[in-house]
């Protein structure tokens, strides 16, 4: 399978992209996924174009990055009346390798400002907006991409037409989340809908997105739609090692063995370390209180550990619980593997 994905001038090392997920795919989590391997590109969560231009503290925090967090896509949202072209220039200046325009967010806060999924409703206006953005950052060489849904609802599917128009407007790649806006996250992602968008593009790569949880899901999406790459969101929150595993499957045709629970918990410990480095104690505790259940879903029975971490009030408590659990498992393993002396 072709593992080369090119977005404009940018050659990615893998066709597997980490999705923007507001409140989750922050700098520590992006670094964690990258360290585990297999990530071709990772994105910030959606950034309000006016907030970045005003350099509001929250916008600066959400767009913060490091040299290890490359290549980086910064995602912006706004409408035709907003200073999106200027915000795109700001993003490139701030270190973005790719600027993505959000055209799929169904959340009221975003749509009420005519951004996100509302861009699916008036394709003429969206095309004009995109041309202005592309023109504004053309000289920097940074590609503009778009992340869309199939349409607002089943009666207004615009995916293929929008892909064609975006391609003509100079967009370098389009990610298609295989749902309509009114579905929000319900139902299953429509693989045929993504395939129709792939078929609509002549020159640019189309990236498939929605419901990919296993390396097999990734391969099936690529096989069934012919997409040039995939974007993974919620699947990565529970298994940040999914990129590396899927990359191995795509490269070798063989699905690697799953990580052991101890290996998974070592990943959680690394996540804690990165959170502490970039966010501090309070955010680390809140993050782990919430996210341990996602990690736990990929593991064998570990309810007591999950509860300890969920209710913990300090990082020390969380580490102690996880390290204790690992110690117990490793102790058990050693007990069974110690060769017994013949008597
Ligand atoms: C909590 C949450 C926050 C999200 N935030 C964003 C966002 O900031 N920008 C965006 O384009 N998509 C966002 N999405 C959509 C995801 O990027 C992705 O398209 C969707 O979850 C389907 O992919 P998945 O099944 O791999 O998660 C968000 C999804 C969730 C569940």
XYZ file of C-alpha atoms and ligand atoms in Angstrom:
374
model
C 0.000 0.000 0.000
C 1.232 3.509 -0.845
C 2.344 5.081 2.389
C 3.384 8.368 0.852
C 1.043 11.240 1.511
C 1.915 14.658 0.196
C 0.075 17.802 1.174
C 1.224 20.515 -1.196
C 4.988 20.748 -0.748
C 4.908 18.767 2.478
C 5.858 15.093 2.288
C 4.444 13.284 5.321
C 6.184 10.284 6.823
C 2.929 8.427 7.193
C -0.604 8.784 5.801
C -2.030 8.666 9.344
C -3.159 11.959 10.860
C -4.142 12.825 14.411
C -7.487 14.653 14.353
C -8.176 17.965 16.005
C -10.238 17.197 19.100
C -11.112 20.190 21.262
C -10.112 19.623 24.865
C -8.129 16.468 24.120
C -5.547 16.743 21.338
C -3.454 19.320 23.130
C 0.325 19.662 22.942
C 1.137 16.896 25.500
C -1.182 14.446 23.781
C 0.148 15.271 20.328
C 3.691 14.730 21.603
C 2.666 11.416 23.137
C 1.187 10.136 19.864
C 4.213 11.323 17.912
C 6.634 9.617 20.318
C 4.774 6.338 19.910
C 5.253 6.580 16.139
C 3.229 6.432 12.946
C 1.799 9.980 13.027
C 2.248 11.842 9.739
C 0.595 15.095 10.846
C -1.171 16.318 13.971
C -3.488 19.282 14.396
C -4.339 21.804 17.060
C -7.971 21.967 18.002
C -10.071 24.573 16.229
C -8.898 28.114 16.956
C -11.124 31.162 16.681
C -9.596 33.399 14.011
C -10.362 36.624 15.885
C -8.938 35.257 19.147
C -5.620 34.298 17.575
C -5.269 37.712 15.949
C -5.938 39.356 19.324
C -3.452 36.882 20.817
C -5.862 36.049 23.616
C -4.162 33.873 26.279
C -6.474 30.914 25.595
C -5.767 31.038 21.848
C -2.037 31.249 22.484
C -2.209 28.283 24.823
C -4.171 26.208 22.307
C -1.745 27.036 19.514
C 1.397 26.458 21.616
C 3.821 23.971 20.112
C 7.426 22.760 20.299
C 9.975 21.561 17.741
C 9.050 17.962 18.543
C 5.442 18.769 17.612
C 6.106 18.847 13.861
C 4.808 18.798 11.236
C 1.940 20.779 12.732
C -1.417 21.727 11.330
C -3.235 24.660 12.937
C -6.967 24.582 12.477
C -8.933 27.824 12.250
C -12.620 28.564 12.175
C -14.622 31.562 11.123
C -16.958 32.822 8.424
C -16.651 34.891 5.261
C -16.990 38.028 7.406
C -14.131 37.051 9.695
C -10.435 37.780 9.232
C -9.616 34.173 8.337
C -6.962 35.069 5.718
C -5.130 37.228 8.275
C -5.443 34.494 10.908
C -3.980 31.990 8.419
C -0.965 34.289 7.965
C -0.702 34.560 11.748
C -0.741 30.739 12.045
C 2.097 30.317 9.545
C 4.097 32.975 11.366
C 3.417 31.099 14.624
C 4.881 27.899 13.175
C 2.072 26.072 11.362
C 3.257 23.824 8.525
C -0.346 23.462 7.333
C -3.390 25.683 7.899
C -6.701 23.845 8.045
C -10.123 25.452 7.785
C -12.832 23.861 9.887
C -15.952 23.190 7.802
C -17.428 20.439 9.898
C -17.972 21.577 13.459
C -21.651 21.084 14.364
C -21.418 22.878 17.707
C -23.753 25.898 18.068
C -21.047 28.141 19.474
C -19.151 27.768 16.172
C -22.073 27.511 13.720
C -23.874 30.507 15.210
C -20.903 32.566 14.136
C -21.387 31.136 10.622
C -18.237 29.069 10.910
C -17.646 25.320 11.064
C -20.345 23.308 9.330
C -22.257 26.386 8.183
C -19.615 26.693 5.464
C -21.255 23.606 3.917
C -24.429 25.584 3.249
C -23.312 28.270 0.828
C -20.630 26.799 -1.409
C -20.183 29.971 -3.492
C -19.377 32.028 -0.403
C -17.133 29.276 0.965
C -15.225 29.041 -2.297
C -14.639 32.810 -2.350
C -13.461 32.717 1.267
C -11.058 29.846 0.601
C -9.564 31.584 -2.438
C -8.815 34.615 -0.258
C -7.129 32.448 2.375
C -5.043 30.587 -0.197
C -3.978 33.834 -1.860
C -3.085 35.402 1.499
C -0.523 32.737 2.455
C 0.545 31.598 -1.014
C 3.964 33.214 -0.698
C 4.761 31.364 2.547
C 4.496 27.989 0.785
C 2.302 26.613 3.604
C -0.608 24.600 2.190
C -4.236 25.288 3.079
C -6.433 22.269 3.789
C -10.085 21.847 4.755
C -11.926 19.456 7.030
C -15.504 18.896 5.924
C -18.518 16.711 6.571
C -20.611 15.109 3.821
C -23.234 17.851 4.015
C -25.582 19.532 6.460
C -28.067 16.662 6.318
C -28.978 13.684 4.102
C -30.958 15.975 1.774
C -28.075 18.315 1.161
C -25.013 16.184 0.485
C -22.330 18.484 -0.905
C -19.109 16.538 -0.169
C -18.077 15.668 -3.761
C -18.974 19.087 -5.176
C -17.232 20.870 -2.324
C -14.089 18.753 -2.793
C -14.003 19.725 -6.495
C -14.469 23.413 -5.691
C -11.844 23.353 -2.936
C -9.391 21.671 -5.277
C -10.027 24.377 -7.901
C -9.531 27.047 -5.239
C -6.022 25.884 -4.400
C -6.680 23.742 -1.321
C -3.959 21.081 -0.989
C -5.942 18.302 0.740
C -9.421 17.697 2.139
C -10.331 15.575 5.133
C -13.839 14.138 5.015
C -15.623 13.125 8.204
C -18.179 10.650 6.867
C -21.206 12.087 8.656
C -23.624 14.936 8.060
C -23.767 17.885 10.442
C -27.167 16.994 11.820
C -25.885 13.524 12.712
C -23.327 15.130 15.024
C -21.544 11.937 16.162
C -24.491 9.533 15.893
C -24.733 6.588 13.517
C -21.792 5.166 11.645
C -19.467 7.097 9.363
C -20.585 6.638 5.743
C -17.704 4.989 3.920
C -19.423 5.238 0.521
C -19.906 8.961 1.091
C -16.171 9.305 1.692
C -15.452 7.208 -1.426
C -17.588 9.607 -3.507
C -15.487 12.530 -2.226
C -12.271 10.643 -3.049
C -13.561 10.040 -6.590
C -14.384 13.744 -6.977
C -10.793 14.886 -6.494
C -8.467 14.946 -9.494
C -5.168 16.157 -8.091
C -5.349 16.492 -4.329
C -5.389 13.820 -1.638
C -8.607 13.130 0.236
C -8.279 11.877 3.796
C -10.969 9.636 5.285
C -12.192 10.137 8.838
C -14.669 8.537 11.203
C -14.875 5.614 13.624
C -11.375 4.170 13.121
C -10.528 2.211 16.245
C -8.224 -0.595 15.127
C -5.425 -1.056 12.576
C -7.909 -3.211 10.612
C -10.399 -0.299 10.500
C -7.685 1.938 9.050
C -6.792 -0.526 6.316
C -10.445 -1.184 5.502
C -11.138 2.569 5.150
C -8.196 2.950 2.773
C -9.123 -0.160 0.774
C -12.820 0.667 0.514
C -12.571 4.378 -0.295
C -9.192 4.668 -2.028
C -8.442 7.609 0.296
C -4.815 8.750 0.387
C -4.689 8.831 4.168
C -6.850 8.640 7.253
C -7.438 10.875 10.232
C -7.995 9.309 13.642
C -9.688 11.084 16.545
C -11.476 9.255 19.345
C -9.707 5.988 18.575
C -6.421 7.674 19.436
C -7.702 8.965 22.771
C -8.022 5.409 24.037
C -5.067 4.002 22.088
C -2.419 6.574 21.121
C -0.314 3.631 19.940
C -2.869 3.010 17.163
C -0.885 5.037 14.594
C 2.216 2.928 15.021
C 0.221 -0.298 14.866
C -1.754 0.786 11.808
C 1.432 1.944 10.050
C 2.925 -1.512 10.609
C -0.167 -3.183 9.200
C -0.148 -0.915 6.126
C 3.571 -1.505 5.570
C 3.788 -5.238 6.199
C 0.262 -6.533 5.756
C 0.558 -8.092 9.212
C -1.303 -6.727 12.214
C 1.094 -6.396 15.152
C 0.209 -7.888 18.523
C -1.600 -5.529 20.872
C 0.416 -3.910 23.666
C 0.231 -5.619 27.042
C -1.672 -3.834 29.813
C 1.649 -3.026 31.494
C 2.947 -1.438 28.272
C -0.269 0.574 27.977
C 0.105 1.828 31.532
C 3.667 2.883 30.781
C 2.208 4.991 27.969
C -0.203 6.525 30.504
C 2.766 7.328 32.773
C 4.476 9.039 29.851
C 1.290 10.987 29.151
C 1.372 12.169 32.771
C 5.010 13.202 32.400
C 4.255 15.246 29.278
C 1.206 16.823 30.910
C 3.311 17.821 33.922
C 5.956 19.315 31.650
C 3.544 21.367 29.554
C 0.429 21.912 31.662
C 1.175 21.435 35.371
C -0.257 19.462 38.282
C -3.875 20.659 38.316
C -4.539 20.040 34.631
C -2.721 16.722 34.759
C -4.941 15.457 37.587
C -8.136 16.597 35.836
C -6.985 15.084 32.542
C -6.166 11.719 34.096
C -9.342 11.674 36.248
C -11.261 11.901 32.973
C -9.161 9.937 30.572
C -8.246 6.847 32.538
C -11.597 5.306 31.622
C -10.753 5.621 27.904
C -7.378 3.957 28.421
C -9.022 1.366 30.660
C -11.408 0.346 27.866
C -8.491 -1.135 25.942
C -7.245 -3.160 28.924
C -8.246 -6.293 30.783
C -10.119 -6.051 34.103
C -8.730 -3.030 35.987
C -11.770 -1.445 37.612
C -10.057 -0.826 40.960
C -7.150 0.957 39.275
C -9.511 3.028 37.131
C -11.438 4.115 40.207
C -8.257 5.053 42.068
C -7.075 7.235 39.192
C -10.530 8.693 38.556
C -10.824 9.868 42.156
C -7.190 10.853 42.748
C -6.443 14.425 43.806
C -2.719 14.544 43.107
C -0.293 13.347 40.472
C 1.661 11.476 43.164
C -1.473 9.486 44.009
C -2.087 8.655 40.345
C 1.495 7.583 39.749
C 1.523 5.469 42.893
C -1.659 3.668 41.837
C -0.370 2.941 38.324
C 3.143 2.006 39.383
C 1.738 -0.252 42.132
C -0.455 -2.011 39.585
C 2.471 -2.451 37.177
C 4.677 -3.704 40.040
C 2.086 -6.310 41.012
C 1.719 -7.559 37.413
C 5.463 -7.678 36.864
C 5.940 -9.451 40.192
C 3.410 -12.065 39.111
C 5.143 -12.487 35.757
C 8.544 -12.931 37.391
C 7.153 -15.467 39.804
C 5.905 -17.572 36.911
C 8.990 -17.142 34.781
C 11.650 -17.920 37.426
C 13.074 -21.319 36.436
C 12.469 -23.753 39.253
C 15.427 -25.752 40.548
C 15.036 -29.505 40.039
C 14.836 -31.312 43.319
C -14.953 16.169 21.804
C -14.674 16.383 20.340
C -14.044 17.538 19.925
C -13.773 17.743 18.561
N -13.111 18.869 18.178
C -12.859 19.085 16.857
C -12.147 20.245 16.420
O -11.683 21.082 17.217
N -11.971 20.393 15.080
C -12.433 19.478 14.158
O -12.255 19.648 12.965
N -13.070 18.371 14.560
C -13.287 18.153 15.879
N -13.906 17.001 16.263
C -14.236 15.975 15.242
C -13.066 14.997 15.060
O -11.921 15.642 14.579
C -13.444 13.850 14.097
O -13.763 14.403 12.844
C -14.633 13.023 14.586
O -14.530 12.760 15.971
C -14.742 11.690 13.815
O -13.533 10.973 13.876
P -13.249 9.817 14.970
O -14.377 8.828 14.882
O -11.921 9.253 14.573
O -13.245 10.501 16.319
C -14.160 16.772 17.612
C -14.768 15.597 18.051
C -15.026 15.379 19.381
C -15.670 14.094 19.821
